[in-house]
Tab-separated table of C-alpha atoms in Angstrom:
chain	number	residue	atom	x	y	z
T	1	MET	CA	-0.108	-0.027	0.150
T	2	LYS	CA	1.045	3.202	-0.876
T	3	LYS	CA	2.292	6.110	1.501
T	4	LYS	CA	0.981	9.014	1.618
T	5	ILE	CA	2.733	12.250	3.122
T	6	LEU	CA	1.120	15.208	3.834
T	7	VAL	CA	2.171	18.288	2.420
T	8	PHE	CA	2.083	21.665	4.353
T	9	LYS	CA	3.026	24.589	1.310
T	10	HIS	CA	3.818	27.899	2.007
T	11	MET	CA	2.671	29.581	-1.388
T	12	THR	CA	2.331	27.408	-4.738
T	13	SER	CA	6.048	27.809	-5.523
T	14	GLN	CA	7.589	26.009	-2.447
T	15	ASN	CA	6.154	22.112	-3.860
T	16	PRO	CA	8.104	19.245	-3.014
T	17	GLY	CA	9.789	19.998	-6.262
T	18	ILE	CA	12.339	16.862	-7.556
T	19	PHE	CA	11.024	14.652	-4.766
T	20	ARG	CA	7.531	14.122	-6.593
T	21	ASP	CA	9.813	12.504	-9.436
T	22	PHE	CA	11.150	9.960	-7.013
T	23	ALA	CA	7.719	9.208	-4.847
T	24	GLU	CA	6.231	6.533	-7.517
T	25	SER	CA	9.991	5.029	-6.343
T	26	GLN	CA	9.423	5.082	-3.747
T	27	ASN	CA	5.698	3.940	-3.606
T	28	ILE	CA	4.361	7.394	-1.793
T	29	SER	CA	2.028	9.795	-2.832
T	30	PHE	CA	1.802	13.543	-1.572
T	31	HIS	CA	-1.285	15.107	-0.579
T	32	GLU	CA	-0.637	19.233	-1.234
T	33	VAL	CA	-1.850	22.208	0.920
T	34	ASP	CA	-1.573	25.691	0.841
T	35	LEU	CA	-2.065	27.155	3.880
T	36	HIS	CA	-0.821	30.473	2.921
T	37	ALA	CA	-3.561	30.055	0.390
T	38	GLY	CA	-6.994	29.386	3.109
T	39	GLU	CA	-6.678	25.702	2.678
T	40	LYS	CA	-6.490	23.494	6.019
T	41	ILE	CA	-4.864	21.516	7.872
T	42	PRO	CA	-6.936	17.845	7.275
T	43	GLU	CA	-7.364	15.050	9.985
T	44	LEU	CA	-3.155	14.000	10.578
T	45	ARG	CA	-3.888	10.276	11.684
T	46	ASP	CA	-5.076	10.247	7.878
T	47	TYR	CA	-1.489	10.670	6.803
T	48	ASP	CA	1.388	8.112	7.412
T	49	ALA	CA	3.948	11.204	7.658
T	50	LEU	CA	4.099	15.019	7.242
T	51	TRP	CA	6.537	17.252	4.950
T	52	VAL	CA	7.117	21.253	5.803
T	53	MET	CA	8.277	23.397	3.169
T	54	GLY	CA	9.330	27.000	2.937
T	55	GLY	CA	7.852	30.138	2.137
T	56	SER	CA	9.037	34.266	2.535
T	57	MET	CA	7.089	34.400	5.417
T	58	ASN	CA	8.930	34.604	8.236
T	59	VAL	CA	8.428	32.142	11.556
T	60	TRP	CA	7.185	34.535	14.728
T	61	GLU	CA	5.252	37.346	11.457
T	62	GLU	CA	2.291	35.262	13.386
T	63	ASP	CA	0.069	38.513	13.368
T	64	LYS	CA	0.121	38.746	9.998
T	65	TYR	CA	0.582	34.672	9.155
T	66	PRO	CA	-2.054	33.507	12.010
T	67	TRP	CA	-2.591	29.896	10.364
T	68	LEU	CA	1.340	29.698	11.177
T	69	ILE	CA	-0.389	29.326	14.630
T	70	GLU	CA	-2.028	26.273	13.674
T	71	GLU	CA	0.384	25.016	11.348
T	72	LYS	CA	2.800	25.080	14.402
T	73	GLU	CA	0.478	23.529	16.148
T	74	ALA	CA	0.112	20.855	13.958
T	75	ILE	CA	3.938	20.076	13.629
T	76	ARG	CA	3.609	19.661	18.100
T	77	GLN	CA	0.820	17.136	17.723
T	78	ALA	CA	2.654	15.168	14.368
T	79	VAL	CA	6.275	15.340	16.003
T	80	LYS	CA	5.801	14.457	19.991
T	81	ASP	CA	2.080	13.465	20.348
T	82	LEU	CA	1.829	11.149	17.032
T	83	LYS	CA	5.282	10.275	16.511
T	84	MET	CA	4.617	10.677	12.490
T	85	PRO	CA	7.417	10.435	10.460
T	86	PHE	CA	9.095	14.035	9.664
T	87	LEU	CA	10.698	16.526	7.383
T	88	GLY	CA	10.671	20.101	7.299
T	89	ILE	CA	12.967	21.939	4.646
T	90	CYS	CA	13.566	26.050	5.359
T	91	LEU	CA	10.487	27.626	6.734
T	92	GLY	CA	9.783	23.921	7.873
T	93	HIS	CA	13.105	23.353	9.785
T	94	GLN	CA	12.699	26.789	11.546
T	95	LEU	CA	8.726	25.922	12.276
T	96	LEU	CA	9.664	22.041	13.718
T	97	ALA	CA	12.200	23.818	15.792
T	98	GLU	CA	10.015	26.646	16.963
T	99	ALA	CA	6.979	24.235	17.651
T	100	LEU	CA	9.259	22.032	19.939
T	101	GLY	CA	11.217	24.495	22.118
T	102	GLY	CA	13.920	26.473	19.847
T	103	LYS	CA	14.297	29.891	18.907
T	104	ALA	CA	14.264	30.742	14.998
T	105	GLU	CA	16.290	34.308	14.588
T	106	LYS	CA	17.569	36.570	11.691
T	107	ALA	CA	20.617	35.399	10.634
T	108	ASP	CA	24.332	37.342	11.546
T	109	ASN	CA	25.498	35.448	7.957
T	110	HIS	CA	22.496	34.910	5.391
T	111	GLU	CA	22.954	32.031	2.889
T	112	VAL	CA	21.974	33.374	-0.819
T	113	GLY	CA	23.090	30.773	-3.569
T	114	LEU	CA	24.920	27.419	-3.725
T	115	PHE	CA	26.908	26.488	-0.308
T	116	GLU	CA	29.046	23.194	0.647
T	117	ILE	CA	27.029	21.364	3.846
T	118	THR	CA	29.049	19.673	5.298
T	119	PRO	CA	28.360	16.129	7.900
T	120	THR	CA	28.636	16.386	11.862
T	121	ILE	CA	30.207	14.594	13.929
T	122	GLU	CA	27.151	13.537	14.592
T	123	GLY	CA	25.930	13.469	11.565
T	124	GLN	CA	28.882	11.110	10.002
T	125	ASN	CA	28.156	7.392	9.452
T	126	HIS	CA	24.085	8.646	9.924
T	127	PRO	CA	21.613	6.664	7.922
T	128	LEU	CA	20.403	10.016	6.786
T	129	LEU	CA	23.376	10.788	5.467
T	130	ASN	CA	24.640	7.679	4.226
T	131	GLY	CA	26.516	8.860	0.597
T	132	PHE	CA	26.035	12.209	1.153
T	133	ASP	CA	29.563	14.074	-0.088
T	134	SER	CA	29.674	17.451	1.333
T	135	SER	CA	31.654	18.780	-1.597
T	136	GLU	CA	28.104	18.684	-3.132
T	137	LYS	CA	27.046	22.474	-3.062
T	138	TRP	CA	23.212	22.932	-1.811
T	139	VAL	CA	20.573	25.300	-2.717
T	140	ASN	CA	20.321	28.066	0.033
T	141	VAL	CA	17.607	31.183	-0.281
T	142	HIS	CA	17.844	32.153	3.590
T	143	LEU	CA	18.350	34.852	5.898
T	144	VAL	CA	16.667	32.756	9.258
T	145	GLU	CA	18.182	30.268	10.784
T	146	VAL	CA	17.894	28.163	14.039
T	147	THR	CA	20.047	29.410	17.036
T	148	GLU	CA	18.235	26.853	19.104
T	149	ALA	CA	17.707	23.475	18.437
T	150	PRO	CA	14.464	21.788	20.354
T	151	GLN	CA	15.911	19.338	23.733
T	152	GLY	CA	17.509	16.317	23.287
T	153	SER	CA	17.814	16.851	19.121
T	154	ARG	CA	21.042	16.318	16.852
T	155	ILE	CA	22.798	18.291	14.322
T	156	LEU	CA	24.001	16.608	11.737
T	157	ALA	CA	25.348	18.928	9.362
T	158	SER	CA	26.464	22.363	9.002
T	159	SER	CA	27.850	25.376	6.863
T	160	ASN	CA	30.859	27.860	7.208
T	161	GLN	CA	27.770	30.933	7.531
T	162	CYS	CA	25.612	28.439	9.409
T	163	LYS	CA	25.277	25.849	12.358
T	164	ASN	CA	22.316	23.612	11.749
T	165	HIS	CA	21.644	22.995	8.317
T	166	ILE	CA	20.420	19.824	9.318
T	167	MET	CA	19.015	18.655	12.468
T	168	GLN	CA	17.505	15.578	13.895
T	169	VAL	CA	14.642	15.973	16.759
T	170	SER	CA	13.188	12.113	17.312
T	171	GLU	CA	13.760	9.570	15.976
T	172	ASN	CA	11.700	9.957	12.702
T	173	ALA	CA	11.699	13.799	12.431
T	174	TYR	CA	14.655	15.410	10.699
T	175	SER	CA	14.676	18.975	8.961
T	176	CYS	CA	17.044	20.545	6.628
T	177	GLN	CA	18.096	24.082	6.075
T	178	PHE	CA	18.686	24.427	2.325
T	179	HIS	CA	16.921	23.546	-0.480
T	180	PRO	CA	16.958	19.994	-1.942
T	181	GLU	CA	13.608	20.151	-3.873
T	182	VAL	CA	15.282	22.612	-6.252
T	183	CYS	CA	14.310	20.976	-9.994
T	184	SER	CA	13.816	22.637	-13.664
T	185	HIS	CA	10.830	25.455	-12.424
T	186	THR	CA	12.019	26.450	-9.242
T	187	PHE	CA	13.946	29.837	-9.757
T	188	GLY	CA	11.351	30.802	-11.754
T	189	GLY	CA	8.461	30.093	-8.991
T	190	TRP	CA	10.197	32.241	-6.358
T	191	MET	CA	10.276	35.122	-8.536
T	192	CYS	CA	7.106	35.251	-8.796
T	193	ILE	CA	6.922	35.604	-5.173
T	194	PRO	CA	5.674	39.244	-5.061
T	195	GLY	CA	9.120	41.159	-3.380
T	196	ILE	CA	11.191	38.462	-3.680
T	197	PRO	CA	12.893	39.783	-7.038
T	198	GLU	CA	13.641	43.076	-5.867
T	199	ALA	CA	14.675	40.726	-1.848
T	200	LEU	CA	16.991	39.024	-4.048
T	201	GLU	CA	18.569	41.968	-6.389
T	202	ASP	CA	19.220	44.054	-2.878
T	203	LEU	CA	21.746	41.353	-1.725
T	204	LEU	CA	23.154	40.237	-5.204
T	205	GLY	CA	23.344	42.721	-6.943
T	206	ALA	CA	21.539	42.646	-10.582
T	207	LYS	CA	24.309	40.639	-11.365
T	208	GLY	CA	24.825	38.947	-8.932
T	209	LEU	CA	20.987	37.226	-9.139
T	210	SER	CA	21.226	36.330	-12.375
T	211	ASP	CA	24.560	34.539	-11.810
T	212	PHE	CA	22.841	33.154	-9.215
T	213	GLU	CA	19.672	31.300	-11.656
T	214	GLY	CA	22.610	30.176	-13.993
T	215	GLU	CA	24.760	28.558	-11.304
T	216	VAL	CA	20.767	27.240	-10.335
T	217	GLU	CA	20.733	25.318	-13.274
T	218	LYS	CA	24.028	24.492	-13.638
T	219	ASN	CA	23.816	22.480	-10.428
T	220	LEU	CA	20.281	20.548	-11.475
T	221	LYS	CA	21.376	17.211	-12.470
T	222	SER	CA	24.176	17.057	-9.068
T	223	ASN	CA	21.136	18.693	-6.864
T	224	ARG	CA	18.678	15.610	-8.136
T	225	LYS	CA	21.653	13.262	-8.257
T	226	ALA	CA	22.248	13.991	-4.140
T	227	SER	CA	18.372	14.342	-3.015
T	228	HIS	CA	17.338	11.789	-4.768
T	229	LYS	CA	19.959	9.919	-1.468
T	230	LEU	CA	18.326	12.222	0.982
T	231	PHE	CA	15.272	10.462	-0.076
T	232	LYS	CA	16.077	7.183	-0.138
T	233	ASN	CA	17.855	7.516	3.147
T	234	TRP	CA	14.794	9.618	5.201
T	235	CYS	CA	12.686	6.781	3.557
T	236	GLY	CA	14.907	4.130	4.927
T	237	ILE	CA	14.511	5.255	8.075
T	238	VAL	CA	11.670	6.403	8.649
T	239	PHE	CA	8.739	3.995	6.419
T	240	HIS	CA	11.783	0.394	7.718
């Protein structure tokens, strides 16, 4: 029987991306719910796992995005009470931390571009990172980072700029700050988010933004291979 993964999206462009291509091979189906568009959180018990994707909002902007309150509670329930397999990406990584008692704050050194992510001592030989090559470059777009992991968490990987890039908070709950889901339409989708092109151009300059797009494009083949490994490893751990 297929495993059903519930996916919290925060806008159309923040979706499972390349993982959609891998789902069938792992006997998985994604059920995507766009919370920013007003879609309601379904009954968590009807699903085998929960994924929480990225978004341009910040974890503390509950006045502007009131659905964040319910989302954090759903994450806490899924991970702490129901012990559901979990994967958080970018904003999802930060929301996992906040939902379970950690903290996410503005980063001292933002990461926008492609960065090498290196396993920590705890991450070395961890099954999630089996085949993980620290020479791989992963796409990042974040000005916020997890500054305090939930109690009992393990930090499995970091970069030169960000201490917590991959986190394990329970037996089956993991998250990453970078964007392994990137595929051919991801960057174009980001550029359709109101305010994002201007914000990235302010950070990188017009040429820097163009260079970033080119780097993402050149990295797609490598990213696909690396993300496939990460996906298989996650599935192998949580659906064993």
